[in-house]
Amino acid sequence: MFDKFRNPNGTYDGAKAMAAWTGLSYEEVTWTAKRLKQLMHEDGKTKQEAIGIVKEEAKSKPWLDSKNK
């Protein structure tokens, strides 16, 4: 079941799994994770603040912008 998400080094690609299970694109999953990490760990936002910001920013689908890849 999880073998299709296994990396060559034996670890698992969690973003690939999340994309497969949710129907979201891999790019959207990775953008969301990176953005939440930045907001909470670098910018000092609370989890609730970061989620609100990401929800608003996601409306413009920034993961489709080539600058974000």
Short mmCIF file of C-alpha atoms in Angstrom, two decimals:
data_model
loop_
_atom_site.label_atom_id
_atom_site.label_comp_id
_atom_site.label_asym_id
_atom_site.label_seq_id
_atom_site.Cartn_x
_atom_site.Cartn_y
_atom_site.Cartn_z
CA MET A 1 0.00 0.00 0.00
CA PHE A 2 2.73 2.49 0.92
CA ASP A 3 5.36 1.15 -1.49
CA LYS A 4 4.26 3.52 -4.25
CA PHE A 5 5.27 6.44 -2.00
CA ARG A 6 8.71 5.04 -1.13
CA ASN A 7 11.80 7.04 -2.13
CA PRO A 8 14.92 5.29 -3.47
CA ASN A 9 16.61 5.74 -0.08
CA GLY A 10 13.82 3.87 1.74
CA THR A 11 12.01 6.88 3.19
CA TYR A 12 8.51 7.88 2.16
CA ASP A 13 7.30 10.91 0.19
CA GLY A 14 4.58 12.21 2.49
CA ALA A 15 3.53 14.95 0.08
CA LYS A 16 3.01 12.42 -2.70
CA ALA A 17 0.91 10.28 -0.34
CA MET A 18 -1.13 13.26 0.85
CA ALA A 19 -1.78 14.30 -2.75
CA ALA A 20 -2.95 10.82 -3.67
CA TRP A 21 -5.23 10.51 -0.63
CA THR A 22 -6.78 13.99 -0.85
CA GLY A 23 -7.01 14.52 -4.60
CA LEU A 24 -4.98 17.73 -4.32
CA SER A 25 -2.01 18.22 -6.61
CA TYR A 26 1.49 17.44 -5.38
CA GLU A 27 2.40 21.08 -6.02
CA GLU A 28 -0.47 22.33 -3.86
CA VAL A 29 0.45 20.01 -1.00
CA THR A 30 4.13 21.02 -1.06
CA TRP A 31 3.33 24.74 -1.40
CA THR A 32 0.93 24.55 1.56
CA ALA A 33 3.45 22.74 3.76
CA LYS A 34 6.27 25.16 2.91
CA ARG A 35 4.07 28.21 3.41
CA LEU A 36 2.74 27.01 6.78
CA LYS A 37 6.28 26.26 7.93
CA GLN A 38 7.44 29.72 6.88
CA LEU A 39 4.57 31.49 8.57
CA MET A 40 4.83 29.61 11.86
CA HIS A 41 8.56 29.04 12.22
CA GLU A 42 10.07 32.05 10.48
CA ASP A 43 7.35 34.70 10.82
CA GLY A 44 6.15 33.68 14.30
CA LYS A 45 2.47 33.32 13.42
CA THR A 46 0.25 31.07 15.49
CA LYS A 47 -1.15 27.93 13.88
CA GLN A 48 -4.57 29.55 13.56
CA GLU A 49 -3.12 32.72 12.02
CA ALA A 50 -1.03 30.72 9.56
CA ILE A 51 -3.99 28.57 8.49
CA GLY A 52 -6.09 31.67 7.88
CA ILE A 53 -3.35 33.30 5.80
CA VAL A 54 -2.79 30.14 3.76
CA LYS A 55 -6.52 29.72 3.10
CA GLU A 56 -6.71 33.26 1.78
CA GLU A 57 -3.52 33.00 -0.30
CA ALA A 58 -4.57 29.63 -1.73
CA LYS A 59 -7.50 31.27 -3.52
CA SER A 60 -5.05 32.62 -6.11
CA LYS A 61 -3.38 29.18 -6.54
CA PRO A 62 0.21 30.41 -6.07
CA TRP A 63 1.62 26.90 -6.56
CA LEU A 64 0.82 27.30 -10.28
CA ASP A 65 3.14 30.32 -10.50
CA SER A 66 6.55 29.29 -11.84
CA LYS A 67 8.29 31.60 -9.31
CA ASN A 68 7.13 29.32 -6.47
CA LYS A 69 8.62 26.11 -7.86
#
